[in-house]
Coordinates of C-alpha atoms and ligand atoms in Angstrom, one line a residue:
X1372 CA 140.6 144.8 108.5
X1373 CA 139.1 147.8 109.8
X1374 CA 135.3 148.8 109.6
X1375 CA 135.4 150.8 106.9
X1376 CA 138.0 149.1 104.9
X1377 CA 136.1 146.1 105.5
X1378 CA 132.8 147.9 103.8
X1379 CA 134.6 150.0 101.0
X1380 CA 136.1 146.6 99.7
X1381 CA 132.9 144.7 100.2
X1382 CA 131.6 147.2 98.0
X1383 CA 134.3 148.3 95.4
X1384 CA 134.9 144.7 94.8
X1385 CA 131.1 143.7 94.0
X1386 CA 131.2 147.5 92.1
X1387 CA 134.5 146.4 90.2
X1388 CA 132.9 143.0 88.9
X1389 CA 129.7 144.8 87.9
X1390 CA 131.9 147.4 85.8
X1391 CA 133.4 144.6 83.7
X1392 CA 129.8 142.9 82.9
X1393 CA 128.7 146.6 82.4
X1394 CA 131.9 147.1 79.8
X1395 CA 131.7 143.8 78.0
X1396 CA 128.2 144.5 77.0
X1397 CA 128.0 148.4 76.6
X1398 CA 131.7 149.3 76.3
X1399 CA 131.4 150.4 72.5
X1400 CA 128.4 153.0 73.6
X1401 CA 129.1 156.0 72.3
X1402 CA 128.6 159.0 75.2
X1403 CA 130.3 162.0 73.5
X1404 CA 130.9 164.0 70.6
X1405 CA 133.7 166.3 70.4
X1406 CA 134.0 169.6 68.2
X1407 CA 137.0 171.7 67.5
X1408 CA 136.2 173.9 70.1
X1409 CA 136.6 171.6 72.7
X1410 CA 139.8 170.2 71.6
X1411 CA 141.2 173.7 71.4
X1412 CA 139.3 175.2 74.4
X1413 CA 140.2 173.4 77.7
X1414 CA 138.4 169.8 76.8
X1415 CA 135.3 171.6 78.7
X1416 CA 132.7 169.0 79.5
X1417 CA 133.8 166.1 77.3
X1418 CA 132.3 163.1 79.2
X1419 CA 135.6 161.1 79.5
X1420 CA 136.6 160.0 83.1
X1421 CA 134.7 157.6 85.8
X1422 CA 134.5 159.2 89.4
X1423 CA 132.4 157.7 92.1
X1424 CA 132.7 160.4 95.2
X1425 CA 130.7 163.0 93.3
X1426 CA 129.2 164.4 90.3
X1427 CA 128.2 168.0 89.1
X1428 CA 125.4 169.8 87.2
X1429 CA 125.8 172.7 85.7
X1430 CA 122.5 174.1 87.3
X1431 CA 122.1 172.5 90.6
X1432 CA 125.3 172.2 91.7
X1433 CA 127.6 169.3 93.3
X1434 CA 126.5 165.9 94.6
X1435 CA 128.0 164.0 96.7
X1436 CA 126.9 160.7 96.1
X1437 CA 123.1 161.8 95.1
X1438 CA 122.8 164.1 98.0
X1439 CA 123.4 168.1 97.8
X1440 CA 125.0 170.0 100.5
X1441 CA 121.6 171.4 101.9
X1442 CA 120.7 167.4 101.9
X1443 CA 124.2 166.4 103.9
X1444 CA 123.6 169.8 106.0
X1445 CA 120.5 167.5 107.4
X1446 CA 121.7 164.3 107.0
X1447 CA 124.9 164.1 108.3
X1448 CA 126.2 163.7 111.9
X1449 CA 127.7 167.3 113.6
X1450 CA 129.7 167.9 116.8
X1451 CA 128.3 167.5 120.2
X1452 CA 127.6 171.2 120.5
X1453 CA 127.7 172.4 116.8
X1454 CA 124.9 171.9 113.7
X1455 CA 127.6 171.5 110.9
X1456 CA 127.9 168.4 109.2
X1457 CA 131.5 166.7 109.8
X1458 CA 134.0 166.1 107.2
X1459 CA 134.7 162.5 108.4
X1460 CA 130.8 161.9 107.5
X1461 CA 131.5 163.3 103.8
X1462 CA 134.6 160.9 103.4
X1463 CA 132.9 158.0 104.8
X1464 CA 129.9 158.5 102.2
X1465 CA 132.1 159.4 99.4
X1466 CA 134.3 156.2 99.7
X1467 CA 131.2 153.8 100.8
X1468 CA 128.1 155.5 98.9
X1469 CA 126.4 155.0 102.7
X1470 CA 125.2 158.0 105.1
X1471 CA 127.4 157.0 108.1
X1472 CA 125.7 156.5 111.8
X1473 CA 127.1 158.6 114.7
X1474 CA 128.9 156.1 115.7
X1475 CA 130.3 155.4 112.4
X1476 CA 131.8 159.0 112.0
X1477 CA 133.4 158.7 116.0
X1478 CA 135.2 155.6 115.1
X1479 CA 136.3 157.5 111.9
X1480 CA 137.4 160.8 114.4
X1481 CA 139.2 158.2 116.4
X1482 CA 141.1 156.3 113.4
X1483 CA 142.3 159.3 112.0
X1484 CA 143.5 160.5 115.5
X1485 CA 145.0 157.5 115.6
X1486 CA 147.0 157.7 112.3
X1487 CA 148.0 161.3 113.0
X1488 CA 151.7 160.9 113.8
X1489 CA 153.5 163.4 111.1
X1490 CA 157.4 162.2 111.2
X1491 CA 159.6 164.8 112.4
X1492 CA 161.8 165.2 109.2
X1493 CA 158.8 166.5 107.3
X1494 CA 159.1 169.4 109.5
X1495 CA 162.5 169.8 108.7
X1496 CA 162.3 169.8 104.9
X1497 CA 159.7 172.6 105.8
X1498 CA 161.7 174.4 107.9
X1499 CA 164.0 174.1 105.4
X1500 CA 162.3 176.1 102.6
X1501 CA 162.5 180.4 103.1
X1502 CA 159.3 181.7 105.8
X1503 CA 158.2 183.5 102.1
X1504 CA 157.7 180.6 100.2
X1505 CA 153.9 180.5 99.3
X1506 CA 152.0 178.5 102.2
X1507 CA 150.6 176.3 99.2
X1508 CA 154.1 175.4 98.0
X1509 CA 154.9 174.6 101.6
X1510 CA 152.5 172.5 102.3
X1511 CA 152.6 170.9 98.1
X1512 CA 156.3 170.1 99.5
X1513 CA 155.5 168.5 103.2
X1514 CA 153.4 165.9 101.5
X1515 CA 155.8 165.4 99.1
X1516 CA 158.1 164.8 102.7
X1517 CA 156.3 162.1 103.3
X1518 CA 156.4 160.0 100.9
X1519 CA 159.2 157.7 102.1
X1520 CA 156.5 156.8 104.6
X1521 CA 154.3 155.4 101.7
X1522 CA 152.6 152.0 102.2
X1523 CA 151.8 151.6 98.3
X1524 CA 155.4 152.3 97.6
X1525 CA 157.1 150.0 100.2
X1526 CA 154.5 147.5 99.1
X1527 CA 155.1 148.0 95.3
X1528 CA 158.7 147.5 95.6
X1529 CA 157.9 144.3 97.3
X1530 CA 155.8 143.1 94.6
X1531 CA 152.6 144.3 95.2
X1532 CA 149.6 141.9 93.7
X1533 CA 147.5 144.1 91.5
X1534 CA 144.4 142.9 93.6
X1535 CA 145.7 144.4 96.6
X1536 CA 146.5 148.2 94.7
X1537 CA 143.7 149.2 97.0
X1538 CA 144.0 147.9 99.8
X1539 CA 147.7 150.0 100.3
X1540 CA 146.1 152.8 98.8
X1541 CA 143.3 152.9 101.3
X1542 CA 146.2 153.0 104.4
X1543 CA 147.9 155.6 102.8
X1544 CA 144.9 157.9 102.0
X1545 CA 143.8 157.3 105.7
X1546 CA 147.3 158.2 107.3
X1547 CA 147.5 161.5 104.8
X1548 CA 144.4 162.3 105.9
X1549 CA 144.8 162.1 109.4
X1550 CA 148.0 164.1 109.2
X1551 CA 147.2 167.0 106.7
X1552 CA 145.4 169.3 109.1
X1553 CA 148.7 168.7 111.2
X1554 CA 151.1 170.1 108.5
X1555 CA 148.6 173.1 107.3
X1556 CA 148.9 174.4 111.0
X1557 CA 152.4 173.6 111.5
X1558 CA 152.9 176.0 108.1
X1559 CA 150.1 178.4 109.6
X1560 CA 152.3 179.2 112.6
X1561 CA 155.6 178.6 111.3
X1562 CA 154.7 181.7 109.0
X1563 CA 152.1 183.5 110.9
X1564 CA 152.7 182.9 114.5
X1565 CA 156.2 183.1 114.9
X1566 CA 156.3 179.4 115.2
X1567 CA 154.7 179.1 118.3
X1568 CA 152.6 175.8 117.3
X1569 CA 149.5 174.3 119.6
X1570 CA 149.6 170.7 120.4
X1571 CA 146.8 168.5 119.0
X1572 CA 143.4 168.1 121.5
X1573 CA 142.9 164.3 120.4
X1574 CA 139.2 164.7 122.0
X1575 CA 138.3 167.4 119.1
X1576 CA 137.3 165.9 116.0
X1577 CA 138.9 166.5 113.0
X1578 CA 138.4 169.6 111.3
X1579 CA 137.9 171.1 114.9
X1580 CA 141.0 169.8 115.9
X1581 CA 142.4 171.4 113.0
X1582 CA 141.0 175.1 113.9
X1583 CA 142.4 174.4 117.3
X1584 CA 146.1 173.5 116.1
X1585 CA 145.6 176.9 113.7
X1586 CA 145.0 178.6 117.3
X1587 CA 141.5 179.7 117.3
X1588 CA 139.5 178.2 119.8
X1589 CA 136.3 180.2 119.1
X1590 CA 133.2 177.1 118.5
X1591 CA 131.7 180.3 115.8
X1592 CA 135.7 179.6 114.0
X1593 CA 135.5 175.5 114.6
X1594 CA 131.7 175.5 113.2
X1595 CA 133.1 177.3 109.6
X1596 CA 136.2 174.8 109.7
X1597 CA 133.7 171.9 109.2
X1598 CA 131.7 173.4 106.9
X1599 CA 134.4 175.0 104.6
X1600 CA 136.1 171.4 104.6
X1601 CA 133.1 169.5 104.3
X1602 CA 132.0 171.9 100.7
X1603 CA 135.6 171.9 99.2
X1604 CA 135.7 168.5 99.6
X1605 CA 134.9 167.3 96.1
X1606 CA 133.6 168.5 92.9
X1607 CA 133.2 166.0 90.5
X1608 CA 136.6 164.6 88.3
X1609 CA 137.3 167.0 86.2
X1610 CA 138.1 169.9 87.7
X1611 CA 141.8 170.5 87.7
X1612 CA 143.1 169.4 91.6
X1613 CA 140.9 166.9 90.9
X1614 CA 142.3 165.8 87.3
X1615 CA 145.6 166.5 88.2
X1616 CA 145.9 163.7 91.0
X1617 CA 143.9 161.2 89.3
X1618 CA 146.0 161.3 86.4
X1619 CA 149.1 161.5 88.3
X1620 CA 147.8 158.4 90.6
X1621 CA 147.0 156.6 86.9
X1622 CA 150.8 155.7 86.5
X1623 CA 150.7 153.9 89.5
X1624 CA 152.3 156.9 91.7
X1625 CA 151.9 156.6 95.0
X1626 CA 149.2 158.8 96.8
X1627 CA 151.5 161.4 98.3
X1628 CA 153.2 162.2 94.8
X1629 CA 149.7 162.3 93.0
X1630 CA 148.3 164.6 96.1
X1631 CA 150.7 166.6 96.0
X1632 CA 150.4 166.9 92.0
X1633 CA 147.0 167.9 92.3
X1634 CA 147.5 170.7 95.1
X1635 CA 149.8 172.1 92.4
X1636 CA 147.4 172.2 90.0
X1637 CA 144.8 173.8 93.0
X1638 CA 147.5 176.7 93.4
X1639 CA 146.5 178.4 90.5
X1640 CA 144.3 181.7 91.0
X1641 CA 142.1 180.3 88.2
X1642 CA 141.2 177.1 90.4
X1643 CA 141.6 177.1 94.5
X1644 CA 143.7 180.1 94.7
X1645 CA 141.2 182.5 93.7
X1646 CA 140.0 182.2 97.2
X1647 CA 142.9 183.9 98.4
X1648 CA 142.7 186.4 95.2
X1649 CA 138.9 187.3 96.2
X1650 CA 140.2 189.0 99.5
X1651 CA 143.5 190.6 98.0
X1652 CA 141.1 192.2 95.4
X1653 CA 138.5 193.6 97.5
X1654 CA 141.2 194.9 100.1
X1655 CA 142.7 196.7 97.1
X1656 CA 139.2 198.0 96.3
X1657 CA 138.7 198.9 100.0
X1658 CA 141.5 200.7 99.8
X1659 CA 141.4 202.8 96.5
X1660 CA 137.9 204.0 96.7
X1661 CA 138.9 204.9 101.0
X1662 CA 135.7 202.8 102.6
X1663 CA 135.1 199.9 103.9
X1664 CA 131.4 200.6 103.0
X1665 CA 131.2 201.2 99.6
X1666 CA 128.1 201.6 97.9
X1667 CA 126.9 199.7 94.7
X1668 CA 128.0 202.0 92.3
X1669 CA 131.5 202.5 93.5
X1670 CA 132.1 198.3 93.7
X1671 CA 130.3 198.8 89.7
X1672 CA 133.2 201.1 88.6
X1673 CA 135.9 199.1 90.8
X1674 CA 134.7 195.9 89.0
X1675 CA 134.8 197.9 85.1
X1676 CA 138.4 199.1 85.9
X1677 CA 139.3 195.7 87.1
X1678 CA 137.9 194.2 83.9
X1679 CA 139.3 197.1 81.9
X1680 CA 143.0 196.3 83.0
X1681 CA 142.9 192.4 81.4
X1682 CA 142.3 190.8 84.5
X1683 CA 139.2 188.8 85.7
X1684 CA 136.9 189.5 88.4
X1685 CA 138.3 186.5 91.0
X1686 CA 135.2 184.4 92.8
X1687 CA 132.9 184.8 89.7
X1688 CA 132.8 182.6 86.6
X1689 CA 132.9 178.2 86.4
X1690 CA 134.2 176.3 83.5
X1691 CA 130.7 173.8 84.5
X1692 CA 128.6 175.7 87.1
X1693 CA 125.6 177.9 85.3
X1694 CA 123.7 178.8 88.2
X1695 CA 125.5 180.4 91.5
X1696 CA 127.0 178.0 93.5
X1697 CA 125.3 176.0 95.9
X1698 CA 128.8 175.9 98.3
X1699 CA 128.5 180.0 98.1
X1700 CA 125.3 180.0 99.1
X1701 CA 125.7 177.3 101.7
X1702 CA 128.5 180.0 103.2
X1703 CA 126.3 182.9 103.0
X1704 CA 123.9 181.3 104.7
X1705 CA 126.2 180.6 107.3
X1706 CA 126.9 184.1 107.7
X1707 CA 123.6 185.2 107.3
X1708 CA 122.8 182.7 110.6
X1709 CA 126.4 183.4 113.0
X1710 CA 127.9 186.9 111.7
X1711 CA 126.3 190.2 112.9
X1712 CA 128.1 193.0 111.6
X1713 CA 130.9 192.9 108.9
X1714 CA 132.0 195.2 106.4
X1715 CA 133.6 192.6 104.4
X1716 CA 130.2 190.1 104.3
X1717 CA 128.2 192.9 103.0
X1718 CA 130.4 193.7 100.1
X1719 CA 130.7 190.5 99.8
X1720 CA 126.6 190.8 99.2
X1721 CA 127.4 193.4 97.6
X1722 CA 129.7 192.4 95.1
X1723 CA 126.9 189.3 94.5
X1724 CA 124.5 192.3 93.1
X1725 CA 126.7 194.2 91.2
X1726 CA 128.7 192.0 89.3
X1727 CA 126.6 189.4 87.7
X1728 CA 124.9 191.6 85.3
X1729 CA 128.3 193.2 84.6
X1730 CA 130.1 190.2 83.5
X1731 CA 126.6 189.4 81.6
X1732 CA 126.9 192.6 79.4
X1733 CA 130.4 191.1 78.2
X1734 CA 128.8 188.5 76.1
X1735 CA 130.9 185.9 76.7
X1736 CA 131.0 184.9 80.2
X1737 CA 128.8 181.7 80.5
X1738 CA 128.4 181.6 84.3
X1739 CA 128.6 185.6 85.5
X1740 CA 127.7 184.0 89.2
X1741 CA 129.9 183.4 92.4
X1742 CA 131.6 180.5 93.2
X1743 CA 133.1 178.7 96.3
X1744 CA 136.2 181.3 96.6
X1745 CA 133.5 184.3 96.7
X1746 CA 132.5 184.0 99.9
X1747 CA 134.8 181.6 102.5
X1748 CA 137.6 184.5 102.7
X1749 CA 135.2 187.4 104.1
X1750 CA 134.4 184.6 107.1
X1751 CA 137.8 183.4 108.0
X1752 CA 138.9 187.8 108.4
X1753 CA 135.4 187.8 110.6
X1754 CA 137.1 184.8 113.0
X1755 CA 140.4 186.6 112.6
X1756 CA 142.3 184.7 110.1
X1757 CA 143.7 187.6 108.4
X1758 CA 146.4 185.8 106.4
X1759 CA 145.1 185.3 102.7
X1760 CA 148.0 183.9 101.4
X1761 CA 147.1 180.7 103.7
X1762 CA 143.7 179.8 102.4
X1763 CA 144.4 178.0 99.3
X1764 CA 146.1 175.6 102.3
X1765 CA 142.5 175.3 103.7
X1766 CA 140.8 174.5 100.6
X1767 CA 143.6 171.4 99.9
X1768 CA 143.3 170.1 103.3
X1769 CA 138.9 169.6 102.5
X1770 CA 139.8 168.4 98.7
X1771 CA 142.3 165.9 99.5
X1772 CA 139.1 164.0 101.4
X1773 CA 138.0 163.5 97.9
X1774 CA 140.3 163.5 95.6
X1775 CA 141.7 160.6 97.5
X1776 CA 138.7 158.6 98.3
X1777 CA 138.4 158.6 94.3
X1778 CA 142.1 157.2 94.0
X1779 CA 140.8 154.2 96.1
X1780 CA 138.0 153.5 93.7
X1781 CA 140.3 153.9 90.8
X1782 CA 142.8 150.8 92.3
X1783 CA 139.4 148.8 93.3
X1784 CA 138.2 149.6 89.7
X1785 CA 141.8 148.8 88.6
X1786 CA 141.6 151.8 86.3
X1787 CA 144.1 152.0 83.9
X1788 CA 146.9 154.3 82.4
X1789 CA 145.7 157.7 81.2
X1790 CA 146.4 159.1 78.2
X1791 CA 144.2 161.2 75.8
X1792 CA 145.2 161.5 72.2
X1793 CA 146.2 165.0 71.3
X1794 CA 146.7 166.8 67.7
X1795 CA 148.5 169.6 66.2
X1796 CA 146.8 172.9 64.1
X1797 CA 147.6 171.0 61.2
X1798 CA 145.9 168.1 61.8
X1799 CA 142.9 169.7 63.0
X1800 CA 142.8 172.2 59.3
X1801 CA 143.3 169.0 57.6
X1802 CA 140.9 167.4 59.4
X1803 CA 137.9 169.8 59.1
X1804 CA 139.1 169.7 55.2
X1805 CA 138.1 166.7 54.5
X1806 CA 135.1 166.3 56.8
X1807 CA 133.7 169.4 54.9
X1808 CA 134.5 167.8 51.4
X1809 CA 132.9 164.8 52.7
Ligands
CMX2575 N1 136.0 187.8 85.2 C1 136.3 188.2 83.9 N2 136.2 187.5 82.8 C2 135.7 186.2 83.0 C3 135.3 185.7 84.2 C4 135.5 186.5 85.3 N3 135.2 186.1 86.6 N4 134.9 184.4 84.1 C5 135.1 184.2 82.8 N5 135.6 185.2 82.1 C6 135.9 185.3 80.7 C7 137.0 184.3 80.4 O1 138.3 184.8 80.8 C8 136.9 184.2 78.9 O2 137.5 185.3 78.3 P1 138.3 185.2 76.9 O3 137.4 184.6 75.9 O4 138.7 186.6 76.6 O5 139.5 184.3 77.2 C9 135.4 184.2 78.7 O6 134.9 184.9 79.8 C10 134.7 182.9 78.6 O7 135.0 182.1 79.8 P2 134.0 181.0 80.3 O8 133.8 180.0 79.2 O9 132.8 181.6 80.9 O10 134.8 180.4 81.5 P3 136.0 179.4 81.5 O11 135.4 178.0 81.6 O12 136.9 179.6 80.4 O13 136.8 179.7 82.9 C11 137.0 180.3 85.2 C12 136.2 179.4 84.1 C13 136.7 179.8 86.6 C14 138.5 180.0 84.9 C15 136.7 181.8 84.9 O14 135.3 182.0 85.2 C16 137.5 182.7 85.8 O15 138.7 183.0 85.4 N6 137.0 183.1 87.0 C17 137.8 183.9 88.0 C18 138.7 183.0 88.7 C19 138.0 182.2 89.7 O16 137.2 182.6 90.5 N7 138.4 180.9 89.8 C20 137.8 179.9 90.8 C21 136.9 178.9 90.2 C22 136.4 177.9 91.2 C23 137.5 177.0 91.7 O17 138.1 176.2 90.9 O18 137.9 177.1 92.9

């Protein structure tokens, strides 16, 4: 058994047999109410799933097991030259609950260099799909490829024990892991670069490996690659990449097919693709008022005619967050310390002004602040990535490190099967009826 393996069943297991003492005395607690408008409206915050990596609150953000980014941004161990924290640190705190060691996080690097190998036919089923098929349903599609190569599933079809659920899920999460940053580039320049791909430099780690296979070799580039994947990571159960692949993985599908459900779910310009959105909309905005420096006023009116039309203002708003958010200001900070002079970071600023008190006046927008997909697209055009369509890619790379460090804690915690109750209009009138006669 591997080092990590060898701790995250030490503790899941001893985790697993305190859950059921915890259950056999408190399991009839009541946590939750639930009113009509919850039902109706999205299930927002009904306390109803168990999900170890992380947890949110509304006002100071995302924590990643107790620690907030500005916490990890200390805590964690960087690259040899750099001062952002590295992704393999996040995953190995997220599945253990520990802050890894140095050397920790290298033999991490080194395991998932190891397990990197991306079979050749998952190419081809790429190659297979038209060049103008959406980057995220490319890469939805080469995980998908890869299923045949599923440990859980060969093992299930062999009769898999129920102890050993996470045990098989733990191999597979670390082999999709390791071979995701492989697939995202292979799509990058299969679309983008006229298929001229870079060869992996196993001495990188991994999300600077990653920047190197997307063909950008600048450290400034490599630095944001760690931190973008290290604050997309995770964000608590709920939200809907996150949702999606732990209710997919509850049936007992493998992690490939409930990864690759969840990245769906991420594809949608109200979740991970409004990072892509943020950038098409302010080009658009760059481009009808004729400046690239627009003042406050002009991004005001842009913003009122965007609203005007039906459509929301993409980067602003959170179905939990109430306060701006701590992974936008982590970013801005980041530019505020590495980029000098871009249009597209100060309107960025800008657009941080100007908007807040305009969704405000609405009356009905209950977090007018920015969120993760404000910011991360005005830095990857500063590096050079121009490509907007491929960013959503980027963000499902960083959330499959925790969407799939969750899936081993549900197998350890044996969760079960899940299935909500639902009810029709009719049943909710009826309902109502007789709790107000009542
Ligand atoms: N622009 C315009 N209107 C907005 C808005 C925005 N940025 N954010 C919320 N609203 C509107 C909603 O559309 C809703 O309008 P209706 O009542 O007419 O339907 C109203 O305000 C109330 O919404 P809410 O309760 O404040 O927000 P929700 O929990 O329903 O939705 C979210 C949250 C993220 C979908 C929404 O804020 C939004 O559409 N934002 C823009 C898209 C975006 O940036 N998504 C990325 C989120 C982060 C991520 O998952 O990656």
């Amino acid at each position: 058994m591997d080092i990590l393996k060898e701790i995250f069943f030490e503790k899941s297991q001893a985790q697993a047999k305190e859950l059921k003492e915890f259950l056999k005395q408190y399991g009839t607690q009541q946590v939750d109410d639930v009113t009509v408008d919850q039902v109706v409206g999205g299930m927002r915050d009904i306390t109803s799933m168990l999900w170890e990596p992380s947890l949110l609150d509304a006002e100071e953000g995302i924590r990643f097991r107790g620690f907030s980014i500005p916490e990890l941004k200390e805590k964690l161990p960087t690259a040899q030259n750099g001062n952002e924290p590295l992704p393999e640190g996040l995953f190995w705190l997220m599945l253990t609950g520990d802050l890894p060691t140095k050397e920790q996080v290298k033999w991490l690097t080194e395991a998932w260099v190891r397990r990197a190998h991306v079979p050749d036919h998952v190419f081809t089923a790429i190659e297979a799909l038209p060049i103008d098929a959406h980057p995220m349903t490319q890469f939805s599609i080469g995980i998908m490829a890869m299923q045949n190569t599923s440990v859980f599933a060969q093992r299930y079809t062999m009769g898999l024990n129920k102890s050993e659920y996470w045990d098989a899920t733990y191999e597979d999460t670390m082999n999709i892991i390791a071979r995701l940053p492989r697939i995202a580039a292979f799509i990058y320049n299969r679309v983008y670069r006229n298929g001229v791909q870079t060869l992996p430099d196993i001495s990188l780690d991994w999300a600077g490996n990653f920047a190197h296979m997307l063909g950008f070799e600048d450290n400034g580039f490599k630095e944001y690659m760690r931190l973008f994947q290290m604050i997309h990571a995770d964000h608590e159960g709920g939200n809907a990449s996150a949702h999606t692949t732990h209710l997919t993985g509850s049936t007992l599908s493998d992690p490939y097919l409930s990864l690759s459900a969840g990245m769906n779910a991420l594809a949608g310009p109200l979740h991970g693709l409004a990072n892509q959105e943020v950038i098409r909309w302010i080009q658009k905005m760059v481009e009808t008022l004729g400046t690239s420096k627009p003042t406050r006023e002009q991004i005001a009116e842009y913003v009122k005619s965007t609203l005007a039309s039906g459509r929301v203002v993409p980067g602003y708003g959170h179905a939990v967050l109430r306060k701006p958010d701590p992974r936008y200001m982590a970013q801005r900070q980041f530019a505020e310390d590495n980029v000098q002079d871009s249009d597209l970071v100060k309107i960025v600023w800008k657009i941080f002004d100007v908007v807040p008190p305009i969704l405000s006046s609405l009356g009905k927008v209950k977090n007018p602040w920015p969120n993760v997909d404000a910011h991360s697209g005005s830095l990857l055009i500063h590096y050079g990535m121009k490509e907007y369509n491929f960013y959503t890619v980027l963000f499902g790379v960083s959330r499959s490190l925790g969407v799939l460090a969750a899936q081993c804690w549900a197998r350890a915690l044996m969760l079960p099967l899940e299935r909500p109750k639902s009810v029709t209009i009719n049943w909710l009138k009826e309902h109502v009826t007789k709790t107000t006669e009542d």
